[in-house]
Coordinates of C-alpha atoms and ligand atoms in Angstrom, one line a residue:
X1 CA -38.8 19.8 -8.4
X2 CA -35.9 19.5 -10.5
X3 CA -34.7 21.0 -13.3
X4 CA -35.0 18.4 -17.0
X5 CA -32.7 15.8 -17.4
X6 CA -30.4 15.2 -20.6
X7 CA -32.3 11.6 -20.8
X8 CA -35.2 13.0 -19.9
X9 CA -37.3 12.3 -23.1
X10 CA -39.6 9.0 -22.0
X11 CA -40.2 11.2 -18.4
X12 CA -43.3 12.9 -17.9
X13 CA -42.4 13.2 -14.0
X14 CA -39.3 14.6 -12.7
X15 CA -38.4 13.3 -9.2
X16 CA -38.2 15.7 -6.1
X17 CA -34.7 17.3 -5.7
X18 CA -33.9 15.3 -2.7
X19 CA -34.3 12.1 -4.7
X20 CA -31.9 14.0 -7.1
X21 CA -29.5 14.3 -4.6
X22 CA -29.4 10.8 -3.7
X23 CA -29.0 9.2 -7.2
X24 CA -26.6 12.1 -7.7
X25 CA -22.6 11.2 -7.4
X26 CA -20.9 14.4 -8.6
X27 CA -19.8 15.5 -4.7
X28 CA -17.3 12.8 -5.3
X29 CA -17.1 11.6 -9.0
X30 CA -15.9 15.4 -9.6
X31 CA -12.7 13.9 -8.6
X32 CA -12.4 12.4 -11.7
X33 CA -13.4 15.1 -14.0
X34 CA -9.8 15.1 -15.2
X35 CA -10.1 11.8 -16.5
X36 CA -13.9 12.2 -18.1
X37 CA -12.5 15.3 -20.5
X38 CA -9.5 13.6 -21.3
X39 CA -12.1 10.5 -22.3
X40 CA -14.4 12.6 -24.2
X41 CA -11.2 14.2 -26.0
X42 CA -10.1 10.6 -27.3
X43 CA -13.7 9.7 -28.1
X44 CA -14.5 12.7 -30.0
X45 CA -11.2 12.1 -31.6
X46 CA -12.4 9.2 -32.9
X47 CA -15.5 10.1 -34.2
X48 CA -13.7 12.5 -36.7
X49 CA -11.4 10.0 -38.0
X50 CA -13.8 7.2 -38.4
X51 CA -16.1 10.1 -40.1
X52 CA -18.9 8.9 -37.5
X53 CA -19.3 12.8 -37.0
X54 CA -18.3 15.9 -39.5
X55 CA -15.0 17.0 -38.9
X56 CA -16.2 20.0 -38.1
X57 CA -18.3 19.7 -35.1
X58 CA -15.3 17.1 -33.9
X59 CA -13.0 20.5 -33.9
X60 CA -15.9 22.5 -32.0
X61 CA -16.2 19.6 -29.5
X62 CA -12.2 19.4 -28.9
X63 CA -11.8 22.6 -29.1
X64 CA -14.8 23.3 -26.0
X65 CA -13.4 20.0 -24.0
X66 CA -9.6 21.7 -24.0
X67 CA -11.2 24.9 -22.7
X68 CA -12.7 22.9 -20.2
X69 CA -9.8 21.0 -19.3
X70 CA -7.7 24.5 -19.0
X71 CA -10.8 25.7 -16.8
X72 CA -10.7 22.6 -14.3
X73 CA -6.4 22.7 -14.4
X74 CA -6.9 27.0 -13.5
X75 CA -9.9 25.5 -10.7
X76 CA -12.5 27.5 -12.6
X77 CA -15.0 24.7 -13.2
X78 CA -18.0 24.4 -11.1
X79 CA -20.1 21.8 -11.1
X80 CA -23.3 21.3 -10.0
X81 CA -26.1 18.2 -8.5
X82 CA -28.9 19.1 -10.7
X83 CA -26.4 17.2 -13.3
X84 CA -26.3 14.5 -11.2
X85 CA -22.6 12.8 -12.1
X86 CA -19.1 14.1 -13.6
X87 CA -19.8 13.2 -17.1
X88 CA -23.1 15.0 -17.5
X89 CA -22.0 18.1 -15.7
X90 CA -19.0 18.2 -18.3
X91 CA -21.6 17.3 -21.3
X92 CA -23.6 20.6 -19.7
X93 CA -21.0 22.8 -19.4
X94 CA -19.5 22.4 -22.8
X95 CA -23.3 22.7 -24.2
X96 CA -23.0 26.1 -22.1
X97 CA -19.7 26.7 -24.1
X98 CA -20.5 25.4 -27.6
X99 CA -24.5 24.9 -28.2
X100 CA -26.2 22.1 -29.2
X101 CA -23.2 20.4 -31.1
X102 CA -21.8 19.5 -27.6
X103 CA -24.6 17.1 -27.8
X104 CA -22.9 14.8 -30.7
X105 CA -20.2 13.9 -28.1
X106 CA -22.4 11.3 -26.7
X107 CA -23.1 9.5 -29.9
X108 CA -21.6 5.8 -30.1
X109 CA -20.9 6.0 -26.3
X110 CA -23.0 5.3 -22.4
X111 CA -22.1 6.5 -19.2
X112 CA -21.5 2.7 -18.7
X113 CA -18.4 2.8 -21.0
X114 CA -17.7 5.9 -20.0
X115 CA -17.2 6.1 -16.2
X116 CA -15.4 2.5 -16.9
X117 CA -12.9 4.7 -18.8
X118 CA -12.8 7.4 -16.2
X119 CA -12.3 4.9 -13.5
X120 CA -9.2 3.0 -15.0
X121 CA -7.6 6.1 -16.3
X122 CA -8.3 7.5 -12.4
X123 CA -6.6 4.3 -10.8
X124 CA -3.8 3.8 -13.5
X125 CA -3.0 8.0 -12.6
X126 CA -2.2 7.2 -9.6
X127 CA -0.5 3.7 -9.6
X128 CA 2.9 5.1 -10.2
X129 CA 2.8 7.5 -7.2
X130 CA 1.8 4.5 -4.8
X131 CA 4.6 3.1 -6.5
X132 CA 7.0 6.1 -5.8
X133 CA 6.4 6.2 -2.5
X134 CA 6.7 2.7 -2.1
X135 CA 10.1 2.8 -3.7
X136 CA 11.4 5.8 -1.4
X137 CA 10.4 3.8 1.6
X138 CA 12.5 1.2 0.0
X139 CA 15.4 3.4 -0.3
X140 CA 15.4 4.6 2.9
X141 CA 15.1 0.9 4.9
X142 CA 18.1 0.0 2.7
X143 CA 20.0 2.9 4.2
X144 CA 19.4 2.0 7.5
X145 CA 19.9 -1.5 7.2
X146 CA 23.4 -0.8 5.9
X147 CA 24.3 1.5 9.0
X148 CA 22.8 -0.9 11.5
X149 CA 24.4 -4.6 9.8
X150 CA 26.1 -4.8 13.3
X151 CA 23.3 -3.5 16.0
X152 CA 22.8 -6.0 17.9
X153 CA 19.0 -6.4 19.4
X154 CA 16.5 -9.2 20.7
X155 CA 14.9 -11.2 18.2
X156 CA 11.7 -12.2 19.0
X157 CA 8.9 -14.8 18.9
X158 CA 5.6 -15.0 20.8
X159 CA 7.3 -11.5 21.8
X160 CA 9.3 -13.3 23.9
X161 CA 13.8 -13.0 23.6
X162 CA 14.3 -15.8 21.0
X163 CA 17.3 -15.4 19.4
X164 CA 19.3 -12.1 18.6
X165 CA 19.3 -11.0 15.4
X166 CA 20.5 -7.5 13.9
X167 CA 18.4 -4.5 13.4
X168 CA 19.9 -4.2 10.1
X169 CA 18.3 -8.0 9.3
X170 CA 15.4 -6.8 11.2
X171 CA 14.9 -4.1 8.9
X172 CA 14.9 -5.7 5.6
X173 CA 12.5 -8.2 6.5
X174 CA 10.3 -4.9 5.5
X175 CA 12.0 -4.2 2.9
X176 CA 10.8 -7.3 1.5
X177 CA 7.4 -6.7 2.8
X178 CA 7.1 -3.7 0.8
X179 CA 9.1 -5.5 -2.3
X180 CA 6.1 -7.4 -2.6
X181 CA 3.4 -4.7 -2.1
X182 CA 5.8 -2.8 -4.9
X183 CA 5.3 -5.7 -7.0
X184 CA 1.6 -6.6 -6.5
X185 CA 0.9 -3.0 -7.7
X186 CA 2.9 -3.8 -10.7
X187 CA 1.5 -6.5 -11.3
X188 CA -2.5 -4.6 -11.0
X189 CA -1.2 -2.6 -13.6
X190 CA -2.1 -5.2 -16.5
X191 CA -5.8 -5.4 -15.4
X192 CA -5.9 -1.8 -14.8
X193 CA -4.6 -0.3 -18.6
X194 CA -7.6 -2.3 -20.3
X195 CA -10.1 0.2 -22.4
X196 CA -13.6 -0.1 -21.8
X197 CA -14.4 2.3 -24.1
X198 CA -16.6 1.6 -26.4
X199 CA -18.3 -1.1 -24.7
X200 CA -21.4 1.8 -24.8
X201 CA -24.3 0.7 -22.7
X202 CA -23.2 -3.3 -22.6
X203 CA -23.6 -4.5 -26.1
X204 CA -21.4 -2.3 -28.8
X205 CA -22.6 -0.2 -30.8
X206 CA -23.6 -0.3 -34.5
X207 CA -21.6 2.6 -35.1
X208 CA -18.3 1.8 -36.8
X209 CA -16.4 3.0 -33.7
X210 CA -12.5 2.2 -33.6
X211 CA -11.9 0.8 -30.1
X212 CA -8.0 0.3 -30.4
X213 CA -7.9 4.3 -31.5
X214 CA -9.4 5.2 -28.7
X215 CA -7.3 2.9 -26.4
X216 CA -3.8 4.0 -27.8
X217 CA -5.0 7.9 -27.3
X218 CA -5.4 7.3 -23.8
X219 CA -2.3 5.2 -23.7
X220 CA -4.1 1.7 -22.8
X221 CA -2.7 -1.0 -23.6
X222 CA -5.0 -3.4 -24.2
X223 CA -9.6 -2.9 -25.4
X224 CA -11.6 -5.3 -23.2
X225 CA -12.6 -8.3 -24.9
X226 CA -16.1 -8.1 -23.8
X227 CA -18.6 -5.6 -23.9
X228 CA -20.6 -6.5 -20.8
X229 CA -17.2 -7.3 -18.6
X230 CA -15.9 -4.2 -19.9
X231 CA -19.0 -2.3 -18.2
X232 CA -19.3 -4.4 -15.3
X233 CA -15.7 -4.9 -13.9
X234 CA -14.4 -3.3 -11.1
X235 CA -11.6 -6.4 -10.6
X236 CA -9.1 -3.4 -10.9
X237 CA -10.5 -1.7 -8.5
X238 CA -11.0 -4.2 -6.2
X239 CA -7.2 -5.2 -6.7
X240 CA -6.2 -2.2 -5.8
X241 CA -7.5 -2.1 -3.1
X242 CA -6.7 -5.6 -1.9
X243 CA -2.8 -4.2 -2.7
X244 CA -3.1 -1.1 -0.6
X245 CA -5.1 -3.1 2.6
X246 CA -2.1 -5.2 2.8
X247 CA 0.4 -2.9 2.3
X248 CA -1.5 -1.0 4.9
X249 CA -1.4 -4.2 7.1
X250 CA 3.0 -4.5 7.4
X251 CA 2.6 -0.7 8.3
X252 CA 0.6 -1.8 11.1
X253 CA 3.1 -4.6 12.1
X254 CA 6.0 -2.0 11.9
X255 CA 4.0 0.7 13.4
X256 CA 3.3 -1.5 16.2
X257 CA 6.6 -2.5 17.2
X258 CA 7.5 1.4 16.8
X259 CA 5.3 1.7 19.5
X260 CA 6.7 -0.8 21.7
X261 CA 10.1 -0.1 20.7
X262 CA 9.8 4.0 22.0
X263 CA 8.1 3.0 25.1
X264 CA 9.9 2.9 28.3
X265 CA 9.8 -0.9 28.7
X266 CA 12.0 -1.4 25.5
X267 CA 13.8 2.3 24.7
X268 CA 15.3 0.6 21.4
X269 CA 14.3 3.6 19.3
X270 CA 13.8 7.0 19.3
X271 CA 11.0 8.7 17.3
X272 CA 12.4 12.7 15.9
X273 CA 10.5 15.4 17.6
X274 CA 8.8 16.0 14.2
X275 CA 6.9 13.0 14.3
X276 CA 5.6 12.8 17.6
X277 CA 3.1 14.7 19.9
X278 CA 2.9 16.0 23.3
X279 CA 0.6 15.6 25.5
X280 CA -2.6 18.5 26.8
X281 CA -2.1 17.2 30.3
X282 CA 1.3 15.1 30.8
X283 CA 4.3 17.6 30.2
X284 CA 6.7 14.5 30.1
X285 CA 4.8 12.6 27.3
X286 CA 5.9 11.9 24.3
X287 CA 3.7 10.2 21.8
X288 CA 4.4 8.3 18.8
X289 CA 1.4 9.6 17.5
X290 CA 2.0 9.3 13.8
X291 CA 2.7 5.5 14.3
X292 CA -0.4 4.7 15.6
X293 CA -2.6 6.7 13.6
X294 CA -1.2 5.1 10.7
X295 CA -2.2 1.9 12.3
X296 CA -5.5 3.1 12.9
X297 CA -6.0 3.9 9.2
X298 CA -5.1 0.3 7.9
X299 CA -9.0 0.1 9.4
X300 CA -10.6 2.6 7.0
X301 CA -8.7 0.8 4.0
X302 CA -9.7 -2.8 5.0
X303 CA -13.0 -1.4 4.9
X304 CA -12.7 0.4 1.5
X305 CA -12.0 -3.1 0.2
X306 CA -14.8 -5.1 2.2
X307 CA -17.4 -2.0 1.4
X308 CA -16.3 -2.8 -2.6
X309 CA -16.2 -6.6 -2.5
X310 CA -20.0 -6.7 -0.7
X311 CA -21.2 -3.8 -3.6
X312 CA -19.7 -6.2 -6.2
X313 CA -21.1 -9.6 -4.5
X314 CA -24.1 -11.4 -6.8
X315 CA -24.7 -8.1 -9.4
X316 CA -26.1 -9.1 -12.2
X317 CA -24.3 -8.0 -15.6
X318 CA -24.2 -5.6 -16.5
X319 CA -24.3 -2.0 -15.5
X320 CA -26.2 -1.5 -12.5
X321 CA -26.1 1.8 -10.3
X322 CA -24.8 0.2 -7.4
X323 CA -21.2 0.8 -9.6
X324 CA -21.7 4.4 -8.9
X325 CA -20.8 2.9 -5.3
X326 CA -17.4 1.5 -6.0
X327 CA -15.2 4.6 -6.3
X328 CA -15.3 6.9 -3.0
X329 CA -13.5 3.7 -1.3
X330 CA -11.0 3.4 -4.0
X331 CA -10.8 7.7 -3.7
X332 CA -10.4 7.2 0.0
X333 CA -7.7 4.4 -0.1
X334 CA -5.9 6.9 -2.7
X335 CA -6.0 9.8 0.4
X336 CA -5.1 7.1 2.8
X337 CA -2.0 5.3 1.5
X338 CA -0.1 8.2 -0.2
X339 CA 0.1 10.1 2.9
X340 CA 1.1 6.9 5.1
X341 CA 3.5 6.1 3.2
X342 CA 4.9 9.4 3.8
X343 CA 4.6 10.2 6.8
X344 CA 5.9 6.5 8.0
X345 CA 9.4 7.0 5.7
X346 CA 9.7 10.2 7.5
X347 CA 9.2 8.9 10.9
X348 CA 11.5 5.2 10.3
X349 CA 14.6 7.6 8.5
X350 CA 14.7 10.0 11.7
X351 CA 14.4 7.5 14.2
X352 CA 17.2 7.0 16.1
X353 CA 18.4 3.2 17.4
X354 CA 19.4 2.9 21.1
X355 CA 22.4 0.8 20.0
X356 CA 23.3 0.3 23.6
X357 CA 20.4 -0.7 24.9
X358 CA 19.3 -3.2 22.3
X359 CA 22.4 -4.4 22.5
X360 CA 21.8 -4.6 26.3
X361 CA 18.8 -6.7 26.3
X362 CA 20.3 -9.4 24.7
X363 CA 23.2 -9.9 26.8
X364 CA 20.4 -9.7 30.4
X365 CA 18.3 -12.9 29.1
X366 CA 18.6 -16.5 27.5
X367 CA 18.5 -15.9 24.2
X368 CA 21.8 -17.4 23.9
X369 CA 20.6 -20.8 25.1
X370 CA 20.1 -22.0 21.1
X371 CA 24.1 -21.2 21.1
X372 CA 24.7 -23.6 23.9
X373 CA 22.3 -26.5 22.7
X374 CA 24.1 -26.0 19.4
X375 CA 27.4 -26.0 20.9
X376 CA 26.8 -28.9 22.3
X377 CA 25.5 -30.6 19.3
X378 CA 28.6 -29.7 17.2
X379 CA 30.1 -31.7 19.8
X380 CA 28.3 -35.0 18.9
X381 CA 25.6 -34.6 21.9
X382 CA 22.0 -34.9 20.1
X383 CA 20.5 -32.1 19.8
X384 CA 17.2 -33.1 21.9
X385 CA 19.2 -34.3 24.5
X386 CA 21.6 -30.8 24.5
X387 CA 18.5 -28.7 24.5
X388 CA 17.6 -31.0 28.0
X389 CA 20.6 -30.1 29.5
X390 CA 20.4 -26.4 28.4
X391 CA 17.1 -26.3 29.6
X392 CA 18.2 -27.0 33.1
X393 CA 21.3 -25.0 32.9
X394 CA 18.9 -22.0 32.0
X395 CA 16.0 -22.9 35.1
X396 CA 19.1 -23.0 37.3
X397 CA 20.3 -19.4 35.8
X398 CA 16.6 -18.3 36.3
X399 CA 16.6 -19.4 40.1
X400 CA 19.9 -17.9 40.7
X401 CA 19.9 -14.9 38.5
X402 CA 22.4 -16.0 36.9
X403 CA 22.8 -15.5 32.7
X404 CA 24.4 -18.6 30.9
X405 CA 27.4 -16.4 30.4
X406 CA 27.9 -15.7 33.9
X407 CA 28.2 -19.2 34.7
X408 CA 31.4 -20.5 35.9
X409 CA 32.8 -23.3 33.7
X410 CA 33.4 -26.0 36.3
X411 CA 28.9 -25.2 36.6
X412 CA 28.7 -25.4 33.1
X413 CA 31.1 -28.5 33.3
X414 CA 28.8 -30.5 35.7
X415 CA 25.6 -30.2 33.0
X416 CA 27.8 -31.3 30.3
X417 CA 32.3 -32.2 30.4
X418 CA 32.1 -31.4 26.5
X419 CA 31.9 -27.8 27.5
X420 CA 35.0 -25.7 26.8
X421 CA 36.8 -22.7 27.9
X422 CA 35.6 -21.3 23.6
X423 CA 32.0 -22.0 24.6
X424 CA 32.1 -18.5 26.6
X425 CA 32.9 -16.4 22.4
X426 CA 29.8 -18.1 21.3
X427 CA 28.0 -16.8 24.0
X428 CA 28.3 -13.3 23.2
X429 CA 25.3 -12.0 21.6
X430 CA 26.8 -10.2 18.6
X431 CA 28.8 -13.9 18.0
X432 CA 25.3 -15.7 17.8
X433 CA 24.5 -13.2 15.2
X434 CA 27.7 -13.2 13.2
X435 CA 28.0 -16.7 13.0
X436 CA 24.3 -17.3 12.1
X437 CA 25.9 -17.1 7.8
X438 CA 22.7 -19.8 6.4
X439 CA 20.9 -18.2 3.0
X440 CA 18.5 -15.3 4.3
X441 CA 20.1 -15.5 7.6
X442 CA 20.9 -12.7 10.2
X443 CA 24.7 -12.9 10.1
X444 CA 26.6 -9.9 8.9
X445 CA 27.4 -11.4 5.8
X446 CA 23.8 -12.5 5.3
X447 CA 22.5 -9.4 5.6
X448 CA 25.0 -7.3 3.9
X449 CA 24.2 -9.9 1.1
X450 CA 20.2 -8.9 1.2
X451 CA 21.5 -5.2 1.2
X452 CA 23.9 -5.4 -1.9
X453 CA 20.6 -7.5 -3.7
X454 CA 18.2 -5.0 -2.5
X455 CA 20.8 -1.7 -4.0
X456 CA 20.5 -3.8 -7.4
X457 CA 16.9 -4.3 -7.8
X458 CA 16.2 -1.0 -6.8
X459 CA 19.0 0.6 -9.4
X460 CA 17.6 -1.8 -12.1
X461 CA 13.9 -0.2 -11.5
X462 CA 15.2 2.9 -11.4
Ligands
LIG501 N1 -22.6 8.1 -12.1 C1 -22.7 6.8 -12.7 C2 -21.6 5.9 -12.0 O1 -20.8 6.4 -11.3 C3 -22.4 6.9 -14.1 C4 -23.0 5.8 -14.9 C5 -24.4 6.0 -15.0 N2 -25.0 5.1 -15.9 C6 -26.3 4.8 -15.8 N3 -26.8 4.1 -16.7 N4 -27.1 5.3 -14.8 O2 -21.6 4.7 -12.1

């Protein structure tokens, strides 16, 4: 049997400890207990200056929830299951601390409102340092886009040579990616910095509470509207982690082509020491480890947002204890991204480029067959009709193994007479590139362009 429960008034039975255990959620709500005192603090704050409560048992309340809070911050506090959640092991511990006035902390406020609070202040904590790393990641693909404007590698579709492009161009395109995971963050912010306190169980209270007190002391910016949405939304949450399971997602797409990029098929990059593994069997392997393990995670996050969406799907309003369910995902997405993040700018800003080799691969394929069709089309032939002829010029090359460059120009003459002696510069892979100057395009200029933007927006944010 258990021991008696704060609400345990209307119960003449007390259910078994194992049952306990399962309603209980302080293994993981602990997590927030930051975030409950610092609650409680505003609350109790407000009880004093709306007179709700005697000033002095306010001062005996504060003064027991600092000592708590210097307790938790020293890693003194223990908590245990027999007080089934965060917010009633902290109610029991300053009632261990101050006697029965602790009890008064709870008037004109529910656990509804009040892990509500807990859970926005949790996931507006740590908003900014998604942010941060976000930002440094940022920093750090600018960097190497400027030193790589001019490497030269395959650009592909259907993983198949397309069209070369720059690794510098290559590399902002995730910059952009994570411009807009930056942003989507930003833009959760507003739906996270709402106040429910004060919502109580899901109807107000008929104390003459002061909501937008409360709100400004724990630096809201906005009360709820509603009482039962107040108890009952998790949108935040759910944003959140919406944000981080696609951010998660273009660190899969990178990590992916990390891995195909250090293998020995390609050999365009390669990963530091510090970032990859070895191998309990194969003394020659070296394993970009970190890459795919961050790929693998983007599964556990997915799922954090799936395992929230399916709690929240057809709940009535308003509280119900299937919420107790909607924070070890968010907790777990927190412990997920943060390190990613980290790990993955560590891994992309020691990476080395294989200039050469990149360089290599697009001068040993067609990927300079657009250049000829639009040669050719500069030159008044249509452009279906050039692509026709290049087509053939190319099956011809394949047959032969023979590279459009390679051709002699009295070959290339017999496919088309508008063919010059000048066709052979725009052939040349880092040509194609150069010359490719249209808005967002990978020529230098282009993507020195995206660079100079990209050093601006991130100096304005800073
Ligand atoms: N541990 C609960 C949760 O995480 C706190 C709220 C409990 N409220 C209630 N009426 N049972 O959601």
């Amino acid at each position: 049997m258990s021991t008696k429960k704060l609400w345990g008034g209307r119960f003449t039975a007390q259910a078994e400890s194992w049952v306990d255990d399962f309603g209980a959620s302080i293994s993981f709500d602990q997590l927030m207990a930051d975030e409950d005192i610092t609650g409680s603090l505003a609350h109790v704050k407000m009880l004093k200056k709306t007179g709700i409560l005697p000033a002095d048992d306010c001062d005996k309340i504060i003064a027991g929830l600092e000592e708590l809070a210097s307790e938790l911050h020293e890693g003194k506090l223990e908590f245990s299951t027999t007080n089934e959640d965060i917010h009633m092991n902290i109610e029991s511990l300053l009632t261990e601390k101050i006697g029965p006035v602790a009890g008064k902390l709870h008037t004109a406020r529910s656990r509804n409102d009040q892990v509500a609070t807990d859970f926005h202040l949790y996931v507006k904590n740590r908003l900014p340092l998604v942010i941060e790393e976000l930002t440094t990641l940022q920093e750090t693909l600018v960097g190497l886009a400027e030193k790589n404007v001019k490497t030269i590698m395959p650009g592909y579709t259907h993983l198949q040579h397309a069209q070369p492009i720059s690794y510098g161009h290559y590399l902002m395109a995730y910059y952009q990616m994570f411009k807009r995971d930056k942003e989507r963050f930003e833009f959760s912010f507003k739906h996270t910095d709402v106040s429910p306190l004060g919502a109580a169980a899901l109807a107000g209270t008929t104390f003459p509470i002061d909501r937008e007190f409360t709100a400004k002391e724990l630096g809201f910016a906005d009360v709820y509207a509603n009482s039962l949405d107040a108890v009952s939304d998790r949108d935040f949450a759910l944003e959140f982690l919406s944000n981080a399971s696609i951010m998660m997602m273009h660190l899969t797409r990178f990590c992916e082509e990390i891995s195909m990029w250090v293998s020995q098929e390609f050999k365009y990059l390669e990963l530091s020491d510090s970032f990859t593994t070895g191998s309990s069997i194969m003394p020659q392997k070296k394993n970009p480890d970190m890459a795919e393990l961050i790929r693998g995670k983007s599964g556990r996050v997915y799922g954090d947002l799936m395992g929230l969406l399916t709690t929240m799907k057809s709940l009535p309003l308003a509280y119900n204890k299937d919420l107790q369910e909607d924070k070890e995902g968010v907790f777990d997405a927190v412990k997920t991204v943060l390190p990613c993040l980290k790990v993955f700018n560590g891994m992309i800003a020691t990476a080395k480029p294989n200039v050469d080799r990149m360089k290599h691969a697009t001068e040993n394929d067609f990927s300079n067959a657009t250049e000829l069709a639009d040669y050719l089309a500069t030159k008044g032939v249509p452009f279906r009709e050039a692509h026709g002829i290049v087509g053939q010029l190319v099956l011809k090359g394949i047959q032969e193994g023979q590279n459009l460059q390679d051709m002699p120009l009295e070959e290339l003459k017999k496919a088309s007479p508008k063919i010059e002696e000048d066709v052979y510069n725009e052939l040349k892979s880092e040509v194609a590139v150069e010359r490719r100057h249209s808005l967002g395009g990978t020529g230098f200029d282009q993507v020195q362009a995206q660079i100079d933007n990209a050093k601006a927006e991130l100096k304005k944010a800073d």
